[in-house]
Protein backbone atom coordinates (compact mmCIF):
# COMPACT_ATOMS: atom_id res chain seq x y z
CA UNK A 1 0.00 0.00 0.00
CA UNK A 2 1.06 3.58 -0.54
CA UNK A 3 1.41 6.13 2.26
CA UNK A 4 -1.55 8.06 0.82
CA UNK A 5 -3.75 4.96 1.01
CA UNK A 6 -2.75 4.27 4.60
CA UNK A 7 -3.16 7.87 5.73
CA UNK A 8 -1.99 9.61 8.89
CA UNK A 9 -3.30 9.57 12.44
CA UNK A 10 -2.43 11.89 15.31
CA UNK A 11 -2.95 10.71 18.89
CA UNK A 12 -2.80 13.35 21.60
CA UNK A 13 -3.50 12.11 25.10
CA UNK A 14 -2.20 12.25 28.66
CA UNK A 15 -0.31 9.51 30.47
CA UNK A 16 -2.32 6.37 31.22
CA UNK A 17 -5.04 7.16 28.68
CA UNK A 18 -4.30 4.27 26.35
CA UNK A 19 -1.76 5.57 23.84
CA UNK A 20 0.16 2.28 23.85
CA UNK A 21 -3.09 0.42 23.11
CA UNK A 22 -3.76 2.71 20.16
CA UNK A 23 -0.19 2.53 18.85
CA UNK A 24 -0.10 -1.26 19.08
CA UNK A 25 -3.33 -1.58 17.09
CA UNK A 26 -2.07 0.95 14.56
CA UNK A 27 0.98 -1.30 14.10
CA UNK A 28 -1.29 -4.34 13.67
CA UNK A 29 -3.48 -2.42 11.23
CA UNK A 30 -0.51 -1.60 9.00
CA UNK A 31 0.52 -5.26 8.88
CA UNK A 32 -3.06 -6.31 8.19
CA UNK A 33 -3.10 -3.93 5.24
CA UNK A 34 -0.03 -5.57 3.73
CA UNK A 35 2.85 -3.51 5.10
CA UNK A 36 5.85 -5.70 5.88
CA UNK A 37 6.88 -5.55 9.58
CA UNK A 38 10.42 -4.44 8.73
CA UNK A 39 8.97 -1.47 6.81
CA UNK A 40 7.29 -0.09 9.94
CA UNK A 41 9.13 2.21 12.34
CA UNK A 42 7.71 2.55 15.85
CA UNK A 43 9.61 5.02 17.98
CA UNK A 44 9.17 6.07 21.61
CA UNK A 45 11.07 8.15 24.15
CA UNK A 46 12.33 5.29 26.32
CA UNK A 47 13.38 1.66 26.01
CA UNK A 48 10.72 0.69 28.51
CA UNK A 49 7.99 2.25 26.39
CA UNK A 50 9.37 0.61 23.24
CA UNK A 51 9.27 -2.76 24.99
CA UNK A 52 5.68 -2.14 26.05
CA UNK A 53 4.67 -1.38 22.46
CA UNK A 54 6.29 -4.59 21.19
CA UNK A 55 4.78 -6.69 23.99
CA UNK A 56 1.35 -5.19 23.30
CA UNK A 57 1.53 -5.93 19.56
CA UNK A 58 2.48 -9.57 20.22
CA UNK A 59 -0.14 -9.96 22.98
CA UNK A 60 -3.05 -8.60 20.92
CA UNK A 61 -2.02 -10.68 17.91
CA UNK A 62 -1.81 -13.85 20.03
CA UNK A 63 -5.30 -13.23 21.38
CA UNK A 64 -6.73 -12.52 17.95
CA UNK A 65 -5.03 -15.61 16.51
CA UNK A 66 -6.31 -17.93 19.26
CA UNK A 67 -9.92 -16.78 19.64
CA UNK A 68 -12.65 -15.97 17.09
CA UNK A 69 -14.18 -13.44 19.49
CA UNK A 70 -10.84 -11.68 20.03
CA UNK A 71 -10.27 -11.69 16.27
CA UNK A 72 -13.59 -9.93 15.74
CA UNK A 73 -12.75 -7.27 18.35
CA UNK A 74 -9.29 -6.65 16.94
CA UNK A 75 -10.62 -6.51 13.36
CA UNK A 76 -13.13 -3.87 14.45
CA UNK A 77 -10.46 -1.85 16.27
CA UNK A 78 -8.19 -1.76 13.22
CA UNK A 79 -11.19 -0.95 11.00
CA UNK A 80 -10.64 -4.01 8.83
CA UNK A 81 -13.62 -6.25 9.59
CA UNK A 82 -12.73 -8.85 6.95
CA UNK A 83 -9.64 -9.90 8.95
CA UNK A 84 -10.21 -13.28 10.63
CA UNK A 85 -8.50 -15.50 13.17
CA UNK A 86 -6.42 -17.27 10.51
CA UNK A 87 -5.31 -13.89 9.11
CA UNK A 88 -4.08 -12.74 12.50
CA UNK A 89 -2.15 -15.99 12.90
CA UNK A 90 -0.45 -15.33 9.58
CA UNK A 91 0.36 -11.76 10.64
CA UNK A 92 1.82 -13.02 13.93
CA UNK A 93 3.98 -15.54 12.09
CA UNK A 94 5.29 -12.82 9.77
CA UNK A 95 6.10 -10.58 12.73
CA UNK A 96 8.03 -13.30 14.58
CA UNK A 97 9.96 -14.23 11.45
CA UNK A 98 11.04 -10.58 11.09
CA UNK A 99 12.14 -10.06 14.70
CA UNK A 100 15.75 -9.36 13.75
CA UNK A 101 14.66 -6.69 11.28
CA UNK A 102 12.02 -4.86 13.35
CA UNK A 103 12.34 -1.15 14.06
CA UNK A 104 10.67 -0.75 17.45
CA UNK A 105 12.90 1.39 19.63
CA UNK A 106 13.69 4.87 20.89
CA UNK A 107 13.92 8.10 18.97
CA UNK A 108 17.50 8.49 20.21
CA UNK A 109 18.73 5.12 18.97
CA UNK A 110 17.03 5.49 15.59
CA UNK A 111 18.41 8.99 15.02
CA UNK A 112 21.94 7.99 16.05
CA UNK A 113 21.66 4.92 13.79
CA UNK A 114 20.87 7.13 10.81
CA UNK A 115 23.85 9.35 11.62
CA UNK A 116 26.15 6.31 11.84
CA UNK A 117 24.89 5.11 8.46
CA UNK A 118 25.44 8.44 6.68
CA UNK A 119 28.27 10.26 8.54
CA UNK A 120 30.02 11.59 5.45
CA UNK A 121 26.78 12.95 4.03
CA UNK A 122 26.23 14.80 7.33
CA UNK A 123 29.78 16.14 7.37
CA UNK A 124 30.87 14.34 10.55
CA UNK A 125 33.62 11.76 11.22
CA UNK A 126 32.47 8.14 10.82
CA UNK A 127 33.46 7.37 14.40
CA UNK A 128 31.88 10.23 16.29
CA UNK A 129 31.52 10.50 20.05
CA UNK A 130 28.00 10.97 21.38
CA UNK A 131 28.03 13.21 24.45
CA UNK A 132 25.44 12.67 27.14
CA UNK A 133 22.67 15.24 26.79
CA UNK A 134 22.20 15.75 30.51
CA UNK A 135 24.70 18.38 31.56
CA UNK A 136 26.67 18.13 28.31
CA UNK A 137 25.03 21.08 26.60
CA UNK A 138 26.11 23.54 29.28
CA UNK A 139 29.63 22.15 29.42
CA UNK A 140 29.95 22.27 25.64
CA UNK A 141 28.78 25.90 25.52
CA UNK A 142 31.30 26.88 28.16
CA UNK A 143 34.09 25.05 26.37
CA UNK A 144 33.30 26.70 23.04
CA UNK A 145 33.09 30.17 24.62
CA UNK A 146 36.32 29.59 26.51
CA UNK A 147 38.07 28.65 23.27
CA UNK A 148 36.60 31.67 21.48
CA UNK A 149 38.01 34.11 24.03
CA UNK A 150 41.30 32.34 24.66
CA UNK A 151 44.46 33.47 22.94
CA UNK A 152 44.59 30.34 20.80
CA UNK A 153 40.87 29.62 20.39
CA UNK A 154 40.03 32.18 17.71
CA UNK A 155 41.71 35.06 15.92
CA UNK A 156 41.28 38.64 17.06
CA UNK A 157 38.89 39.49 14.22
CA UNK A 158 36.68 36.55 15.12
CA UNK A 159 36.47 37.60 18.76
CA UNK A 160 35.83 41.21 17.83
CA UNK A 161 33.03 40.27 15.43
CA UNK A 162 31.48 38.04 18.07
CA UNK A 163 31.54 40.81 20.68
CA UNK A 164 30.09 43.36 18.27
CA UNK A 165 27.22 40.99 17.52
CA UNK A 166 26.67 40.47 21.23
CA UNK A 167 26.56 44.23 21.83
CA UNK A 168 23.88 44.54 19.17
CA UNK A 169 21.95 41.65 20.71
CA UNK A 170 21.99 43.28 24.16
CA UNK A 171 22.29 46.96 23.20
CA UNK A 172 25.43 47.46 25.22
CA UNK A 173 24.20 45.85 28.43
CA UNK A 174 27.16 43.50 28.59
CA UNK A 175 29.22 45.20 31.27
CA UNK A 176 28.77 42.56 33.97
CA UNK A 177 28.81 38.80 33.73
CA UNK A 178 29.64 38.63 30.02
CA UNK A 179 30.30 34.89 30.00
CA UNK A 180 27.15 34.10 31.98
CA UNK A 181 24.98 36.33 29.80
CA UNK A 182 26.39 34.82 26.62
CA UNK A 183 25.83 31.33 27.95
CA UNK A 184 22.23 32.18 28.85
CA UNK A 185 21.52 33.79 25.48
CA UNK A 186 22.87 30.83 23.53
CA UNK A 187 21.07 28.32 25.76
CA UNK A 188 17.75 30.11 25.32
CA UNK A 189 17.92 31.00 21.63
CA UNK A 190 20.07 28.38 19.90
CA UNK A 191 17.11 26.09 19.33
CA UNK A 192 15.41 28.87 17.34
CA UNK A 193 18.52 29.24 15.18
CA UNK A 194 18.66 25.52 14.49
CA UNK A 195 15.02 25.53 13.39
CA UNK A 196 15.45 28.69 11.27
CA UNK A 197 19.10 29.40 10.34
CA UNK A 198 18.12 31.81 7.54
CA UNK A 199 19.55 35.28 8.22
CA UNK A 200 16.79 37.06 6.30
CA UNK A 201 14.14 35.67 8.64
CA UNK A 202 15.50 37.38 11.75
CA UNK A 203 14.61 40.95 12.64
CA UNK A 204 12.71 41.67 9.44
CA UNK A 205 9.39 43.50 9.77
CA UNK A 206 8.18 42.18 6.40
CA UNK A 207 8.57 38.61 7.69
CA UNK A 208 6.63 39.40 10.87
CA UNK A 209 3.66 41.33 9.49
CA UNK A 210 1.87 40.36 6.28
CA UNK A 211 1.09 44.04 5.81
CA UNK A 212 2.98 46.90 7.41
CA UNK A 213 2.45 47.31 11.15
CA UNK A 214 0.42 50.45 11.93
CA UNK A 215 3.18 51.41 14.34
CA UNK A 216 5.80 51.18 11.60
CA UNK A 217 4.57 54.32 9.83
CA UNK A 218 6.64 57.49 10.22
CA UNK A 219 4.85 59.68 12.81
CA UNK A 220 6.34 62.87 11.36
CA UNK A 221 7.64 65.80 13.43
CA UNK A 222 7.20 64.49 16.98
CA UNK A 223 8.33 67.70 18.69
CA UNK A 224 5.81 69.76 16.70
CA UNK A 225 3.06 67.26 17.51
CA UNK A 226 3.95 67.37 21.22
CA UNK A 227 3.94 71.19 21.31
CA UNK A 228 0.60 71.42 19.50
CA UNK A 229 -0.98 68.79 21.77
CA UNK A 230 0.12 70.66 24.90
CA UNK A 231 -1.32 73.90 23.53
CA UNK A 232 -4.70 72.28 22.89
CA UNK A 233 -4.79 70.64 26.31
CA UNK A 234 -3.87 73.93 27.99
CA UNK A 235 -6.88 75.54 26.33
CA UNK A 236 -9.15 72.85 27.78
CA UNK A 237 -8.32 74.07 31.26
CA UNK A 238 -6.74 71.00 32.80
CA UNK A 239 -5.45 71.17 36.35
CA UNK A 240 -1.81 71.99 36.99
CA UNK A 241 -1.15 68.40 38.05
CA UNK A 242 -2.73 66.99 34.89
CA UNK A 243 -0.83 69.41 32.67
CA UNK A 244 2.41 68.46 34.39
CA UNK A 245 1.73 64.80 33.58
CA UNK A 246 1.21 65.68 29.92
CA UNK A 247 4.36 67.83 29.81
CA UNK A 248 6.43 65.05 31.38
CA UNK A 249 4.98 62.56 28.93
CA UNK A 250 5.53 64.79 25.88
CA UNK A 251 9.08 65.68 26.91
CA UNK A 252 10.01 62.03 27.49
CA UNK A 253 8.57 61.00 24.12
CA UNK A 254 10.47 63.74 22.28
CA UNK A 255 13.74 62.60 23.86
CA UNK A 256 13.00 58.90 23.41
CA UNK A 257 15.20 57.15 20.87
CA UNK A 258 17.21 54.00 20.23
CA UNK A 259 19.13 53.15 23.38
CA UNK A 260 16.96 55.35 25.62
CA UNK A 261 15.68 54.11 28.94
CA UNK A 262 11.98 54.30 29.60
CA UNK A 263 11.24 56.81 32.40
CA UNK A 264 8.70 55.63 34.94
CA UNK A 265 7.06 59.07 34.97
CA UNK A 266 5.50 58.48 31.55
CA UNK A 267 3.92 55.11 32.37
CA UNK A 268 0.65 56.60 33.64
CA UNK A 269 -0.35 58.38 30.43
CA UNK A 270 1.16 55.75 28.17
CA UNK A 271 -1.01 53.10 29.81
CA UNK A 272 -4.10 55.30 29.65
CA UNK A 273 -3.65 55.93 25.93
CA UNK A 274 -2.86 52.26 25.29
CA UNK A 275 -6.01 50.92 26.96
CA UNK A 276 -8.24 51.79 24.00
CA UNK A 277 -6.09 52.19 20.90
CA UNK A 278 -9.13 51.67 18.68
CA UNK A 279 -10.88 54.76 20.06
CA UNK A 280 -7.64 56.74 19.91
CA UNK A 281 -7.26 55.88 16.22
CA UNK A 282 -10.94 56.70 15.66
CA UNK A 283 -10.39 60.15 17.16
CA UNK A 284 -12.70 59.83 20.16
CA UNK A 285 -10.99 58.65 23.34
CA UNK A 286 -12.35 59.18 26.84
CA UNK A 287 -10.69 58.12 30.08
CA UNK A 288 -10.28 59.17 33.68
CA UNK A 289 -7.17 61.13 34.55
CA UNK A 290 -6.51 61.53 38.25
CA UNK A 291 -10.18 60.60 38.85
CA UNK A 292 -11.40 63.34 36.51
CA UNK A 293 -12.96 62.50 33.11
CA UNK A 294 -11.05 63.62 30.04
CA UNK A 295 -12.20 63.38 26.45
CA UNK A 296 -9.69 63.99 23.69
CA UNK A 297 -10.87 65.74 20.52
CA UNK A 298 -10.21 64.39 17.04
CA UNK A 299 -7.10 66.58 16.67
CA UNK A 300 -5.85 65.75 20.17
CA UNK A 301 -6.26 62.05 19.44
CA UNK A 302 -4.29 62.41 16.21
CA UNK A 303 -1.44 64.19 17.99
CA UNK A 304 -1.40 61.78 20.95
CA UNK A 305 -1.36 58.88 18.49
CA UNK A 306 1.67 60.42 16.77
CA UNK A 307 3.52 60.45 20.09
CA UNK A 308 2.53 56.85 20.76
CA UNK A 309 3.61 55.87 17.26
CA UNK A 310 7.06 57.39 17.78
CA UNK A 311 7.56 55.34 20.94
CA UNK A 312 6.27 52.12 19.38
CA UNK A 313 8.27 52.57 16.17
CA UNK A 314 11.40 53.13 18.22
CA UNK A 315 10.74 50.07 20.37
CA UNK A 316 10.08 47.92 17.31
CA UNK A 317 13.27 49.19 15.68
CA UNK A 318 15.25 48.28 18.79
CA UNK A 319 13.63 44.84 18.96
CA UNK A 320 14.38 44.15 15.28
CA UNK A 321 17.99 45.24 15.63
CA UNK A 322 18.40 43.21 18.80
CA UNK A 323 16.95 40.18 17.03
CA UNK A 324 19.44 40.62 14.18
CA UNK A 325 22.21 40.83 16.77
CA UNK A 326 21.01 37.64 18.42
CA UNK A 327 21.09 35.91 15.05
CA UNK A 328 24.65 37.12 14.44
CA UNK A 329 25.75 35.82 17.85
CA UNK A 330 24.16 32.44 17.22
CA UNK A 331 25.49 32.21 13.68
CA UNK A 332 29.04 32.99 14.79
CA UNK A 333 28.73 30.62 17.74
CA UNK A 334 27.52 27.87 15.41
CA UNK A 335 30.61 28.38 13.26
CA UNK A 336 32.91 28.13 16.28
CA UNK A 337 30.94 25.15 17.56
CA UNK A 338 31.24 23.35 14.24
CA UNK A 339 35.00 23.87 14.11
CA UNK A 340 35.65 22.97 17.74
CA UNK A 341 33.09 20.20 18.34
CA UNK A 342 31.34 18.73 15.30
CA UNK A 343 34.37 18.56 13.01
CA UNK A 344 36.13 16.55 15.71
CA UNK A 345 33.21 14.15 16.09
CA UNK A 346 31.95 15.37 19.45
CA UNK A 347 28.17 15.54 19.18
CA UNK A 348 25.13 15.72 21.38
CA UNK A 349 21.86 14.10 20.38
CA UNK A 350 20.50 17.59 19.66
CA UNK A 351 23.39 18.13 17.22
CA UNK A 352 22.44 15.00 15.32
CA UNK A 353 18.82 16.08 15.12
CA UNK A 354 19.97 19.45 13.78
CA UNK A 355 22.22 17.85 11.16
CA UNK A 356 19.43 15.56 9.97
CA UNK A 357 16.99 18.43 9.53
CA UNK A 358 19.34 21.17 8.28
PDB file of C-alpha atoms in Angstrom, residues 193-343:
ATOM      1  CA  UNK A 193      18.515  29.243  15.184  1.00  0.00           C
ATOM      2  CA  UNK A 194      18.658  25.519  14.488  1.00  0.00           C
ATOM      3  CA  UNK A 195      15.022  25.532  13.388  1.00  0.00           C
ATOM      4  CA  UNK A 196      15.448  28.685  11.269  1.00  0.00           C
ATOM      5  CA  UNK A 197      19.101  29.402  10.338  1.00  0.00           C
ATOM      6  CA  UNK A 198      18.115  31.813   7.540  1.00  0.00           C
ATOM      7  CA  UNK A 199      19.554  35.283   8.220  1.00  0.00           C
ATOM      8  CA  UNK A 200      16.791  37.061   6.297  1.00  0.00           C
ATOM      9  CA  UNK A 201      14.141  35.671   8.636  1.00  0.00           C
ATOM     10  CA  UNK A 202      15.504  37.377  11.751  1.00  0.00           C
ATOM     11  CA  UNK A 203      14.612  40.949  12.642  1.00  0.00           C
ATOM     12  CA  UNK A 204      12.706  41.667   9.437  1.00  0.00           C
ATOM     13  CA  UNK A 205       9.389  43.496   9.769  1.00  0.00           C
ATOM     14  CA  UNK A 206       8.176  42.175   6.396  1.00  0.00           C
ATOM     15  CA  UNK A 207       8.568  38.612   7.692  1.00  0.00           C
ATOM     16  CA  UNK A 208       6.631  39.395  10.870  1.00  0.00           C
ATOM     17  CA  UNK A 209       3.662  41.326   9.485  1.00  0.00           C
ATOM     18  CA  UNK A 210       1.869  40.359   6.284  1.00  0.00           C
ATOM     19  CA  UNK A 211       1.088  44.036   5.806  1.00  0.00           C
ATOM     20  CA  UNK A 212       2.981  46.900   7.408  1.00  0.00           C
ATOM     21  CA  UNK A 213       2.453  47.308  11.148  1.00  0.00           C
ATOM     22  CA  UNK A 214       0.417  50.448  11.929  1.00  0.00           C
ATOM     23  CA  UNK A 215       3.183  51.411  14.339  1.00  0.00           C
ATOM     24  CA  UNK A 216       5.799  51.184  11.602  1.00  0.00           C
ATOM     25  CA  UNK A 217       4.572  54.324   9.829  1.00  0.00           C
ATOM     26  CA  UNK A 218       6.638  57.487  10.218  1.00  0.00           C
ATOM     27  CA  UNK A 219       4.848  59.680  12.812  1.00  0.00           C
ATOM     28  CA  UNK A 220       6.343  62.868  11.364  1.00  0.00           C
ATOM     29  CA  UNK A 221       7.645  65.801  13.427  1.00  0.00           C
ATOM     30  CA  UNK A 222       7.201  64.486  16.979  1.00  0.00           C
ATOM     31  CA  UNK A 223       8.332  67.701  18.689  1.00  0.00           C
ATOM     32  CA  UNK A 224       5.808  69.756  16.703  1.00  0.00           C
ATOM     33  CA  UNK A 225       3.062  67.258  17.513  1.00  0.00           C
ATOM     34  CA  UNK A 226       3.951  67.373  21.217  1.00  0.00           C
ATOM     35  CA  UNK A 227       3.940  71.187  21.314  1.00  0.00           C
ATOM     36  CA  UNK A 228       0.599  71.419  19.495  1.00  0.00           C
ATOM     37  CA  UNK A 229      -0.981  68.787  21.773  1.00  0.00           C
ATOM     38  CA  UNK A 230       0.125  70.664  24.904  1.00  0.00           C
ATOM     39  CA  UNK A 231      -1.320  73.905  23.531  1.00  0.00           C
ATOM     40  CA  UNK A 232      -4.695  72.278  22.888  1.00  0.00           C
ATOM     41  CA  UNK A 233      -4.793  70.641  26.308  1.00  0.00           C
ATOM     42  CA  UNK A 234      -3.867  73.926  27.988  1.00  0.00           C
ATOM     43  CA  UNK A 235      -6.881  75.540  26.332  1.00  0.00           C
ATOM     44  CA  UNK A 236      -9.155  72.847  27.782  1.00  0.00           C
ATOM     45  CA  UNK A 237      -8.318  74.069  31.257  1.00  0.00           C
ATOM     46  CA  UNK A 238      -6.741  70.995  32.798  1.00  0.00           C
ATOM     47  CA  UNK A 239      -5.448  71.166  36.346  1.00  0.00           C
ATOM     48  CA  UNK A 240      -1.812  71.989  36.989  1.00  0.00           C
ATOM     49  CA  UNK A 241      -1.151  68.399  38.050  1.00  0.00           C
ATOM     50  CA  UNK A 242      -2.733  66.990  34.888  1.00  0.00           C
ATOM     51  CA  UNK A 243      -0.834  69.405  32.666  1.00  0.00           C
ATOM     52  CA  UNK A 244       2.411  68.458  34.388  1.00  0.00           C
ATOM     53  CA  UNK A 245       1.733  64.798  33.582  1.00  0.00           C
ATOM     54  CA  UNK A 246       1.213  65.679  29.923  1.00  0.00           C
ATOM     55  CA  UNK A 247       4.357  67.827  29.807  1.00  0.00           C
ATOM     56  CA  UNK A 248       6.428  65.050  31.384  1.00  0.00           C
ATOM     57  CA  UNK A 249       4.984  62.558  28.931  1.00  0.00           C
ATOM     58  CA  UNK A 250       5.528  64.789  25.875  1.00  0.00           C
ATOM     59  CA  UNK A 251       9.083  65.678  26.911  1.00  0.00           C
ATOM     60  CA  UNK A 252      10.007  62.025  27.495  1.00  0.00           C
ATOM     61  CA  UNK A 253       8.571  60.999  24.120  1.00  0.00           C
ATOM     62  CA  UNK A 254      10.474  63.741  22.276  1.00  0.00           C
ATOM     63  CA  UNK A 255      13.739  62.600  23.861  1.00  0.00           C
ATOM     64  CA  UNK A 256      13.003  58.904  23.408  1.00  0.00           C
ATOM     65  CA  UNK A 257      15.203  57.146  20.873  1.00  0.00           C
ATOM     66  CA  UNK A 258      17.208  53.999  20.232  1.00  0.00           C
ATOM     67  CA  UNK A 259      19.125  53.153  23.376  1.00  0.00           C
ATOM     68  CA  UNK A 260      16.955  55.350  25.617  1.00  0.00           C
ATOM     69  CA  UNK A 261      15.677  54.106  28.936  1.00  0.00           C
ATOM     70  CA  UNK A 262      11.975  54.297  29.596  1.00  0.00           C
ATOM     71  CA  UNK A 263      11.243  56.815  32.401  1.00  0.00           C
ATOM     72  CA  UNK A 264       8.698  55.630  34.937  1.00  0.00           C
ATOM     73  CA  UNK A 265       7.063  59.070  34.969  1.00  0.00           C
ATOM     74  CA  UNK A 266       5.497  58.478  31.551  1.00  0.00           C
ATOM     75  CA  UNK A 267       3.919  55.113  32.367  1.00  0.00           C
ATOM     76  CA  UNK A 268       0.652  56.597  33.644  1.00  0.00           C
ATOM     77  CA  UNK A 269      -0.350  58.383  30.434  1.00  0.00           C
ATOM     78  CA  UNK A 270       1.157  55.747  28.166  1.00  0.00           C
ATOM     79  CA  UNK A 271      -1.015  53.100  29.805  1.00  0.00           C
ATOM     80  CA  UNK A 272      -4.105  55.302  29.646  1.00  0.00           C
ATOM     81  CA  UNK A 273      -3.651  55.934  25.930  1.00  0.00           C
ATOM     82  CA  UNK A 274      -2.864  52.261  25.286  1.00  0.00           C
ATOM     83  CA  UNK A 275      -6.013  50.916  26.959  1.00  0.00           C
ATOM     84  CA  UNK A 276      -8.244  51.791  23.996  1.00  0.00           C
ATOM     85  CA  UNK A 277      -6.089  52.190  20.898  1.00  0.00           C
ATOM     86  CA  UNK A 278      -9.128  51.668  18.685  1.00  0.00           C
ATOM     87  CA  UNK A 279     -10.880  54.763  20.057  1.00  0.00           C
ATOM     88  CA  UNK A 280      -7.636  56.744  19.907  1.00  0.00           C
ATOM     89  CA  UNK A 281      -7.265  55.883  16.224  1.00  0.00           C
ATOM     90  CA  UNK A 282     -10.943  56.696  15.662  1.00  0.00           C
ATOM     91  CA  UNK A 283     -10.389  60.151  17.160  1.00  0.00           C
ATOM     92  CA  UNK A 284     -12.699  59.834  20.156  1.00  0.00           C
ATOM     93  CA  UNK A 285     -10.987  58.648  23.340  1.00  0.00           C
ATOM     94  CA  UNK A 286     -12.347  59.179  26.836  1.00  0.00           C
ATOM     95  CA  UNK A 287     -10.688  58.117  30.076  1.00  0.00           C
ATOM     96  CA  UNK A 288     -10.281  59.169  33.677  1.00  0.00           C
ATOM     97  CA  UNK A 289      -7.173  61.133  34.547  1.00  0.00           C
ATOM     98  CA  UNK A 290      -6.508  61.530  38.249  1.00  0.00           C
ATOM     99  CA  UNK A 291     -10.184  60.600  38.850  1.00  0.00           C
ATOM    100  CA  UNK A 292     -11.403  63.338  36.509  1.00  0.00           C
ATOM    101  CA  UNK A 293     -12.964  62.504  33.113  1.00  0.00           C
ATOM    102  CA  UNK A 294     -11.054  63.621  30.039  1.00  0.00           C
ATOM    103  CA  UNK A 295     -12.202  63.376  26.450  1.00  0.00           C
ATOM    104  CA  UNK A 296      -9.688  63.992  23.686  1.00  0.00           C
ATOM    105  CA  UNK A 297     -10.869  65.737  20.520  1.00  0.00           C
ATOM    106  CA  UNK A 298     -10.209  64.389  17.037  1.00  0.00           C
ATOM    107  CA  UNK A 299      -7.095  66.582  16.674  1.00  0.00           C
ATOM    108  CA  UNK A 300      -5.850  65.753  20.166  1.00  0.00           C
ATOM    109  CA  UNK A 301      -6.257  62.050  19.437  1.00  0.00           C
ATOM    110  CA  UNK A 302      -4.287  62.408  16.211  1.00  0.00           C
ATOM    111  CA  UNK A 303      -1.438  64.189  17.986  1.00  0.00           C
ATOM    112  CA  UNK A 304      -1.404  61.781  20.947  1.00  0.00           C
ATOM    113  CA  UNK A 305      -1.361  58.879  18.491  1.00  0.00           C
ATOM    114  CA  UNK A 306       1.666  60.424  16.765  1.00  0.00           C
ATOM    115  CA  UNK A 307       3.521  60.454  20.088  1.00  0.00           C
ATOM    116  CA  UNK A 308       2.533  56.852  20.763  1.00  0.00           C
ATOM    117  CA  UNK A 309       3.610  55.868  17.256  1.00  0.00           C
ATOM    118  CA  UNK A 310       7.063  57.391  17.782  1.00  0.00           C
ATOM    119  CA  UNK A 311       7.561  55.337  20.940  1.00  0.00           C
ATOM    120  CA  UNK A 312       6.270  52.120  19.380  1.00  0.00           C
ATOM    121  CA  UNK A 313       8.267  52.574  16.174  1.00  0.00           C
ATOM    122  CA  UNK A 314      11.403  53.130  18.223  1.00  0.00           C
ATOM    123  CA  UNK A 315      10.743  50.075  20.367  1.00  0.00           C
ATOM    124  CA  UNK A 316      10.076  47.922  17.309  1.00  0.00           C
ATOM    125  CA  UNK A 317      13.274  49.188  15.684  1.00  0.00           C
ATOM    126  CA  UNK A 318      15.248  48.282  18.794  1.00  0.00           C
ATOM    127  CA  UNK A 319      13.631  44.840  18.955  1.00  0.00           C
ATOM    128  CA  UNK A 320      14.382  44.151  15.283  1.00  0.00           C
ATOM    129  CA  UNK A 321      17.995  45.240  15.630  1.00  0.00           C
ATOM    130  CA  UNK A 322      18.399  43.211  18.804  1.00  0.00           C
ATOM    131  CA  UNK A 323      16.954  40.176  17.030  1.00  0.00           C
ATOM    132  CA  UNK A 324      19.440  40.623  14.177  1.00  0.00           C
ATOM    133  CA  UNK A 325      22.207  40.833  16.768  1.00  0.00           C
ATOM    134  CA  UNK A 326      21.005  37.637  18.423  1.00  0.00           C
ATOM    135  CA  UNK A 327      21.089  35.910  15.051  1.00  0.00           C
ATOM    136  CA  UNK A 328      24.653  37.116  14.440  1.00  0.00           C
ATOM    137  CA  UNK A 329      25.753  35.821  17.854  1.00  0.00           C
ATOM    138  CA  UNK A 330      24.163  32.438  17.224  1.00  0.00           C
ATOM    139  CA  UNK A 331      25.494  32.205  13.678  1.00  0.00           C
ATOM    140  CA  UNK A 332      29.038  32.991  14.789  1.00  0.00           C
ATOM    141  CA  UNK A 333      28.728  30.616  17.739  1.00  0.00           C
ATOM    142  CA  UNK A 334      27.525  27.867  15.412  1.00  0.00           C
ATOM    143  CA  UNK A 335      30.613  28.381  13.260  1.00  0.00           C
ATOM    144  CA  UNK A 336      32.910  28.126  16.278  1.00  0.00           C
ATOM    145  CA  UNK A 337      30.936  25.154  17.559  1.00  0.00           C
ATOM    146  CA  UNK A 338      31.244  23.349  14.236  1.00  0.00           C
ATOM    147  CA  UNK A 339      35.003  23.873  14.106  1.00  0.00           C
ATOM    148  CA  UNK A 340      35.646  22.967  17.742  1.00  0.00           C
ATOM    149  CA  UNK A 341      33.087  20.205  18.339  1.00  0.00           C
ATOM    150  CA  UNK A 342      31.340  18.726  15.296  1.00  0.00           C
ATOM    151  CA  UNK A 343      34.368  18.556  13.008  1.00  0.00           C
TER     152      UNK A 343
END
